[in-house]
Structure formats: structure tokens, C-alpha cells
Amino acid sequence: MTYSLTPRNEGNLPAVSAPPLIRLDAYVAEDGSTVVNGHLLEMGGTRPPNEAILDAIAMFARTLGAPVAATVIDRSVLQVARLRVYPDGSSRTIADEEDLPPGRERTAAEEEAFPPLARVERIIQHAQRGELHAASVLAGALREHLTLRRGAEDELSLEARAIEAYLAYQRGDYMLSTVLALTVARIRCRTDLNRAAPEVARATAAWQRLTDEGQVATRGQELLHMWEHLSAEGHLREPAHQAMAKAVRTRLARGDRAVPATSAAPALTAGQGPVAPEDEPLRPTRRGLRRFTRRPARPAE
């Protein structure tokens, strides 16, 4: 980078009083697995995730000699926390309205420091070594932060969600894979029909592995509507996709579920239904959230 958004001192370090330039990110999965800037932390023993996160972020602050901003998505408590962490190891939480809004320039700076594509490569490396749990946690962290920062319909957010769906399929979690892949397909049907059919096909492949009849019927109806919408718009050209669309209708009919005729199937529109219903909303930060608040360390006597 040839420019700086942060005031500098004579040593070319961010001024201590300046607002942080780069916002780090951290993620706590439902099982307690913890990620900081795209790296899975080795917890060891019974170390709490919040302590591991604060230690890792404080290391960045000490290196910079300036306060560091951080956004922590904690799925174990359905909360997103905004932090300020200082070189002395102390930290405090702030409310959303106190945080600096990303903006295009800030987002570009953050993603240049911690590129999403480099994180995808790390996810792939874990998957290739058969470390599917680690790969899935990293994919979930990437998807959550990109969605929070850019929105669910952003191209990078969609790619991260598709990777997470694929990993869930590889782990045998076909319900999660179906739900994630359906969201990608739903968004593509709204925003880019030319690229929708392969995504609907991936969602169908996961759906075909489901055994719960209620989920088969509910998810199958949405898949059927997607396939029929693609057909009506002239985007159901591949024989393999035509066969998958037929397989969905056949399975639903075999289960004695009511299946509407093709002409009566509602088309998906840009305003139909929630974009990502599986993304449970996160509660915003409260000031002084205790588990992410630390007092300054006392100097050694």
C-alpha cells in the first residue's frame, strides 16, 4: 500500500491516539473452536476462547505499539462483539454505534492485510489433509465475517458459503449442506440466473441424501420451484440438470406430497423470502462486556 488512513509518528508507527486502521476478526464456533484472522487457535487444556482471542489480538497491538480494533463473532452465545485492545494487554468492548464504519477504503485495507483468498487456500489445505473439522470451522468463520462485512449476496460471501456447504457434504452433514447450498442457489436465482443452475444442482445433490421426510418435503418444494423457474426462463438446458429436476418431482410425488403443476409453481423473485434464514441473528455488543474486558497489566515489581 502506498497510502495510509492512520496518522503516523516519526517512527512510522500508528499514533497511539489514532483510531485503529485494520480491524482484526475472530470467531468462536458453537463447539468452542476459535479462529483469529483465518487461523485456528490451538486452545490447549480448558483455556476459554475469549482469553485466547484477547491474547492473540494483544500480540498485534504490542507489535504495532498502538490500539487494535477487533470484531468477534461468537456463535456459542449468538453475539458479535466490537473490541479495542491496547498494547498493555488491556481491552474494552464498545457498542456498534461507537465502532468505525468499514467503508470501501477501510474494507480494502483490511482485506489487503488479511486476504480472503489466502484464507480459502488455507481451508483447502486442511481439507486435502483430511482435516475436515478444521476446514469447516475456518470456512464458517470466513463466511460469517464476509457476510457481516459485505452482505450475504456479495460474491465472496457466496463463495465462502458454497465452500462450507461442500465441506458439510464431505463430512456427511447433509442437512447443513442442503441448507447452505440452498441459500447460495436462492441468491443466484434472484441475482444471476445464468449462474443459478449449477448451484441448484449442488443443493439438489445434498437434498437427495436427506432421510427426514419433513425436511425432504420442505426443502424439496423450494428446489422444485427453483428448477421450474429456471425452466420457465430458458435456463434449464443441461440434460443432467433436467434429470435432477425430474428426480426432485418424482421423489416428492413418491412421498405422497402435494406437488403443484409446473404452470402453477411460483417463480422466485428478488423480494421473496429471507436471503439467508439459517444465519441466526447475532446480538450486538454491549459496552463493558465482561468476558472481553481486561484491565491494564500491573508492572512487574
Short mmCIF file of C-alpha atoms in Angstrom, two decimals:
data_model
loop_
_atom_site.label_atom_id
_atom_site.label_comp_id
_atom_site.label_asym_id
_atom_site.label_seq_id
_atom_site.Cartn_x
_atom_site.Cartn_y
_atom_site.Cartn_z
CA MET A 1 0.00 0.00 0.00
CA THR A 2 1.26 3.48 -0.86
CA TYR A 3 -1.19 5.39 1.34
CA SER A 4 -2.19 5.39 4.98
CA LEU A 5 -5.50 6.17 6.64
CA THR A 6 -3.93 6.45 10.10
CA PRO A 7 -1.81 9.34 11.46
CA ARG A 8 1.83 8.27 11.81
CA ASN A 9 4.54 9.29 14.21
CA GLU A 10 8.22 9.85 13.37
CA GLY A 11 8.91 6.15 13.65
CA ASN A 12 6.28 5.48 11.02
CA LEU A 13 4.06 3.65 13.51
CA PRO A 14 0.38 4.47 14.05
CA ALA A 15 -0.05 7.24 16.60
CA VAL A 16 -1.21 5.82 19.92
CA SER A 17 -4.23 8.13 20.00
CA ALA A 18 -5.24 7.37 16.41
CA PRO A 19 -8.25 5.19 15.63
CA PRO A 20 -7.18 1.68 14.54
CA LEU A 21 -6.77 1.19 10.81
CA ILE A 22 -7.01 -2.58 10.48
CA ARG A 23 -9.87 -4.36 12.19
CA LEU A 24 -8.90 -7.91 13.08
CA ASP A 25 -11.54 -10.60 13.19
CA ALA A 26 -12.16 -13.56 15.44
CA TYR A 27 -14.75 -16.31 15.51
CA VAL A 28 -15.97 -18.80 18.08
CA ALA A 29 -17.87 -21.78 16.69
CA GLU A 30 -20.73 -23.43 18.55
CA ASP A 31 -18.35 -26.16 19.75
CA GLY A 32 -15.86 -23.61 21.09
CA SER A 33 -13.36 -23.87 18.21
CA THR A 34 -11.69 -20.48 17.87
CA VAL A 35 -10.33 -18.65 14.82
CA VAL A 36 -8.35 -15.39 14.67
CA ASN A 37 -7.65 -13.83 11.26
CA GLY A 38 -8.23 -17.08 9.44
CA HIS A 39 -6.05 -19.21 11.74
CA LEU A 40 -7.44 -21.91 14.01
CA LEU A 41 -6.08 -21.44 17.53
CA GLU A 42 -4.67 -24.38 19.47
CA MET A 43 -6.53 -23.95 22.73
CA GLY A 44 -4.81 -26.50 24.94
CA GLY A 45 -6.38 -27.67 28.17
CA THR A 46 -9.51 -25.80 29.18
CA ARG A 47 -8.45 -22.34 28.09
CA PRO A 48 -11.56 -20.20 27.40
CA PRO A 49 -11.93 -18.94 23.80
CA ASN A 50 -12.26 -15.32 24.90
CA GLU A 51 -8.87 -15.45 26.69
CA ALA A 52 -7.19 -16.98 23.66
CA ILE A 53 -8.70 -14.30 21.41
CA LEU A 54 -7.60 -11.44 23.66
CA ASP A 55 -4.06 -12.82 23.91
CA ALA A 56 -3.77 -13.13 20.14
CA ILE A 57 -5.12 -9.63 19.45
CA ALA A 58 -2.98 -8.08 22.20
CA MET A 59 0.07 -9.51 20.43
CA PHE A 60 -0.84 -7.47 17.33
CA ALA A 61 -1.33 -4.36 19.46
CA ARG A 62 2.10 -4.78 21.08
CA THR A 63 3.71 -5.28 17.68
CA LEU A 64 2.12 -2.09 16.32
CA GLY A 65 2.56 -0.14 19.53
CA ALA A 66 -1.00 1.12 19.08
CA PRO A 67 -4.58 0.09 19.89
CA VAL A 68 -6.13 -2.55 17.65
CA ALA A 69 -9.76 -2.93 16.65
CA ALA A 70 -11.40 -6.34 16.50
CA THR A 71 -14.77 -7.83 15.62
CA VAL A 72 -15.57 -11.12 17.36
CA ILE A 73 -18.44 -13.30 16.17
CA ASP A 74 -19.28 -15.74 18.95
CA ARG A 75 -21.75 -18.35 17.76
CA SER A 76 -21.68 -20.10 21.15
CA VAL A 77 -23.66 -17.17 22.59
CA LEU A 78 -25.07 -15.71 19.34
CA GLN A 79 -23.26 -12.41 19.79
CA VAL A 80 -20.99 -10.09 17.85
CA ALA A 81 -18.58 -8.06 19.98
CA ARG A 82 -16.65 -4.95 19.00
CA LEU A 83 -13.33 -4.59 20.82
CA ARG A 84 -10.48 -2.20 21.40
CA VAL A 85 -7.31 -3.94 22.58
CA TYR A 86 -4.29 -1.96 23.75
CA PRO A 87 -0.53 -2.68 23.74
CA ASP A 88 -0.54 -3.17 27.52
CA GLY A 89 -2.94 -6.10 27.08
CA SER A 90 -5.99 -4.27 28.36
CA SER A 91 -9.21 -4.27 26.36
CA ARG A 92 -12.72 -2.93 26.36
CA THR A 93 -15.89 -3.58 24.41
CA ILE A 94 -17.80 -0.84 22.65
CA ALA A 95 -21.29 -0.55 21.23
CA ASP A 96 -21.89 -0.85 17.50
CA GLU A 97 -22.51 2.89 17.13
CA GLU A 98 -19.07 3.63 18.64
CA ASP A 99 -17.29 1.49 16.07
CA LEU A 100 -15.74 2.95 12.94
CA PRO A 101 -17.85 2.03 9.88
CA PRO A 102 -15.88 -0.04 7.34
CA GLY A 103 -16.35 2.00 4.17
CA ARG A 104 -14.77 0.93 0.87
CA GLU A 105 -11.29 2.24 1.67
CA ARG A 106 -11.18 0.68 5.12
CA THR A 107 -12.57 -2.64 3.90
CA ALA A 108 -9.97 -2.72 1.11
CA ALA A 109 -7.18 -2.05 3.62
CA GLU A 110 -8.41 -4.78 5.96
CA GLU A 111 -8.72 -7.34 3.20
CA GLU A 112 -5.31 -6.46 1.81
CA ALA A 113 -3.81 -7.18 5.22
CA PHE A 114 -5.72 -10.47 5.61
CA PRO A 115 -6.81 -11.54 2.10
CA PRO A 116 -9.94 -13.76 1.86
CA LEU A 117 -8.37 -15.79 -0.95
CA ALA A 118 -5.39 -16.68 1.23
CA ARG A 119 -7.85 -17.95 3.81
CA VAL A 120 -9.59 -20.05 1.17
CA GLU A 121 -6.23 -21.62 0.27
CA ARG A 122 -5.70 -22.49 3.94
CA ILE A 123 -9.15 -24.09 4.10
CA ILE A 124 -8.36 -26.17 1.03
CA GLN A 125 -5.05 -27.29 2.54
CA HIS A 126 -6.83 -28.54 5.67
CA ALA A 127 -9.40 -30.36 3.55
CA GLN A 128 -6.74 -32.01 1.41
CA ARG A 129 -5.08 -33.34 4.56
CA GLY A 130 -8.43 -34.79 5.66
CA GLU A 131 -8.82 -32.23 8.46
CA LEU A 132 -12.47 -31.60 7.63
CA HIS A 133 -13.48 -30.23 11.01
CA ALA A 134 -10.75 -27.58 10.94
CA ALA A 135 -11.56 -26.73 7.33
CA SER A 136 -15.26 -26.40 8.17
CA VAL A 137 -14.64 -24.12 11.16
CA LEU A 138 -12.38 -21.87 9.07
CA ALA A 139 -14.95 -21.80 6.27
CA GLY A 140 -17.69 -20.89 8.73
CA ALA A 141 -15.57 -18.08 10.17
CA LEU A 142 -14.81 -16.71 6.71
CA ARG A 143 -18.45 -16.85 5.63
CA GLU A 144 -19.69 -15.19 8.83
CA HIS A 145 -17.25 -12.28 8.67
CA LEU A 146 -17.66 -11.70 4.93
CA THR A 147 -21.43 -11.73 5.34
CA LEU A 148 -21.24 -9.30 8.26
CA ARG A 149 -18.88 -7.00 6.36
CA ARG A 150 -20.18 -7.28 2.79
CA GLY A 151 -23.65 -8.81 2.99
CA ALA A 152 -24.95 -12.29 2.14
CA GLU A 153 -25.29 -11.56 -1.58
CA ASP A 154 -21.69 -10.45 -2.07
CA GLU A 155 -19.67 -12.65 -4.41
CA LEU A 156 -17.00 -13.54 -1.83
CA SER A 157 -19.67 -14.28 0.79
CA LEU A 158 -21.41 -16.63 -1.66
CA GLU A 159 -18.19 -18.45 -2.48
CA ALA A 160 -17.41 -18.95 1.21
CA ARG A 161 -20.92 -20.30 1.81
CA ALA A 162 -20.58 -22.68 -1.14
CA ILE A 163 -17.25 -23.98 0.22
CA GLU A 164 -18.83 -24.51 3.64
CA ALA A 165 -21.71 -26.42 2.02
CA TYR A 166 -19.26 -28.67 0.16
CA LEU A 167 -17.30 -29.41 3.34
CA ALA A 168 -20.52 -30.23 5.21
CA TYR A 169 -21.35 -32.69 2.43
CA GLN A 170 -17.92 -34.29 2.72
CA ARG A 171 -18.43 -34.67 6.49
CA GLY A 172 -21.79 -36.34 5.92
CA ASP A 173 -23.80 -33.44 7.40
CA TYR A 174 -26.31 -33.42 4.54
CA MET A 175 -28.85 -31.25 6.36
CA LEU A 176 -26.38 -28.41 6.85
CA SER A 177 -25.02 -28.87 3.34
CA THR A 178 -28.53 -28.65 1.89
CA VAL A 179 -29.40 -25.52 3.84
CA LEU A 180 -26.17 -23.71 2.93
CA ALA A 181 -26.33 -24.73 -0.73
CA LEU A 182 -30.00 -23.74 -0.94
CA THR A 183 -29.13 -20.24 0.22
CA VAL A 184 -26.47 -19.90 -2.48
CA ALA A 185 -28.97 -21.20 -5.06
CA ARG A 186 -31.70 -18.89 -3.78
CA ILE A 187 -29.46 -15.84 -4.11
CA ARG A 188 -28.29 -16.86 -7.57
CA CYS A 189 -31.91 -17.27 -8.68
CA ARG A 190 -32.52 -13.70 -7.56
CA THR A 191 -29.39 -12.05 -8.86
CA ASP A 192 -27.85 -14.08 -11.71
CA LEU A 193 -29.96 -16.73 -13.44
CA ASN A 194 -27.09 -17.50 -15.83
CA ARG A 195 -25.14 -18.97 -12.90
CA ALA A 196 -28.04 -20.41 -10.91
CA ALA A 197 -28.46 -23.91 -12.37
CA PRO A 198 -25.14 -25.36 -11.07
CA GLU A 199 -25.91 -24.04 -7.59
CA VAL A 200 -29.41 -25.54 -7.61
CA ALA A 201 -27.82 -28.80 -8.75
CA ARG A 202 -25.42 -28.79 -5.78
CA ALA A 203 -28.29 -28.15 -3.40
CA THR A 204 -30.23 -30.98 -5.02
CA ALA A 205 -27.30 -33.38 -4.63
CA ALA A 206 -27.20 -32.73 -0.88
CA TRP A 207 -31.02 -32.86 -0.60
CA GLN A 208 -31.07 -36.30 -2.22
CA ARG A 209 -29.12 -37.62 0.80
CA LEU A 210 -31.70 -36.40 3.34
CA THR A 211 -33.77 -39.01 5.17
CA ASP A 212 -36.09 -36.86 7.29
CA GLU A 213 -39.36 -36.80 5.35
CA GLY A 214 -40.40 -33.43 6.69
CA GLN A 215 -37.15 -31.85 5.54
CA VAL A 216 -37.31 -33.74 2.25
CA ALA A 217 -40.74 -32.23 1.56
CA THR A 218 -39.95 -28.68 2.72
CA ARG A 219 -36.58 -28.35 1.02
CA GLY A 220 -37.78 -30.30 -2.00
CA GLN A 221 -40.62 -27.88 -2.65
CA GLU A 222 -38.18 -24.98 -2.77
CA LEU A 223 -35.85 -26.90 -5.07
CA LEU A 224 -38.75 -27.75 -7.36
CA HIS A 225 -39.78 -24.09 -7.56
CA MET A 226 -36.19 -23.16 -8.43
CA TRP A 227 -35.91 -25.77 -11.17
CA GLU A 228 -39.25 -24.77 -12.66
CA HIS A 229 -38.35 -21.11 -12.54
CA LEU A 230 -35.11 -21.85 -14.37
CA SER A 231 -37.05 -23.87 -16.94
CA ALA A 232 -39.58 -21.09 -17.48
CA GLU A 233 -36.76 -18.59 -18.02
CA GLY A 234 -34.95 -20.84 -20.50
CA HIS A 235 -32.01 -21.68 -18.23
CA LEU A 236 -32.62 -25.42 -17.83
CA ARG A 237 -30.51 -26.59 -20.77
CA GLU A 238 -28.15 -29.24 -19.45
CA PRO A 239 -29.53 -32.82 -19.62
CA ALA A 240 -28.04 -33.55 -16.20
CA HIS A 241 -29.90 -30.61 -14.70
CA GLN A 242 -33.12 -31.66 -16.40
CA ALA A 243 -32.70 -35.13 -14.88
CA MET A 244 -32.17 -33.64 -11.41
CA ALA A 245 -35.27 -31.51 -11.72
CA LYS A 246 -37.25 -34.61 -12.70
CA ALA A 247 -35.77 -36.55 -9.76
CA VAL A 248 -36.97 -33.89 -7.32
CA ARG A 249 -40.54 -34.02 -8.65
CA THR A 250 -40.51 -37.83 -8.67
CA ARG A 251 -39.29 -38.10 -5.09
CA LEU A 252 -41.84 -35.62 -3.82
CA ALA A 253 -44.64 -37.40 -5.66
CA ARG A 254 -43.48 -40.78 -4.38
CA GLY A 255 -43.77 -39.46 -0.84
CA ASP A 256 -47.43 -38.61 -1.49
CA ARG A 257 -46.70 -34.94 -1.00
CA ALA A 258 -48.77 -32.41 -2.88
CA VAL A 259 -46.70 -31.19 -5.82
CA PRO A 260 -48.04 -28.26 -7.85
CA ALA A 261 -48.19 -28.45 -11.60
CA THR A 262 -45.40 -26.74 -13.50
CA SER A 263 -47.64 -23.90 -14.63
CA ALA A 264 -48.72 -23.22 -11.03
CA ALA A 265 -45.26 -23.22 -9.43
CA PRO A 266 -44.41 -19.77 -8.08
CA ALA A 267 -41.32 -18.18 -9.57
CA LEU A 268 -38.58 -16.90 -7.29
CA THR A 269 -38.32 -13.15 -7.27
CA ALA A 270 -35.81 -10.76 -5.77
CA GLY A 271 -38.06 -9.98 -2.82
CA GLN A 272 -39.25 -13.46 -1.94
CA GLY A 273 -38.33 -14.84 1.47
CA PRO A 274 -35.29 -14.14 3.65
CA VAL A 275 -31.89 -14.21 1.98
CA ALA A 276 -30.17 -16.49 4.49
CA PRO A 277 -32.67 -17.85 7.03
CA GLU A 278 -30.10 -20.22 8.52
CA ASP A 279 -27.99 -17.27 9.68
CA GLU A 280 -29.34 -16.81 13.18
CA PRO A 281 -29.15 -13.11 14.08
CA LEU A 282 -26.39 -12.02 16.41
CA ARG A 283 -26.98 -9.75 19.38
CA PRO A 284 -24.96 -6.51 19.18
CA THR A 285 -22.16 -5.63 21.55
CA ARG A 286 -22.87 -4.23 24.98
CA ARG A 287 -20.40 -1.79 26.49
CA GLY A 288 -18.29 -3.34 29.19
CA LEU A 289 -18.98 -6.96 28.21
CA ARG A 290 -17.06 -8.68 30.98
CA ARG A 291 -15.60 -11.66 29.19
CA PHE A 292 -13.82 -9.39 26.68
CA THR A 293 -12.80 -6.69 29.16
CA ARG A 294 -9.33 -6.65 30.70
CA ARG A 295 -7.64 -4.16 33.00
CA PRO A 296 -4.09 -2.98 32.25
CA ALA A 297 -1.46 -5.44 33.37
CA ARG A 298 0.40 -4.43 36.52
CA PRO A 299 4.12 -3.72 36.00
CA ALA A 300 6.45 -6.31 37.49
CA GLU A 301 7.83 -5.32 40.89
#
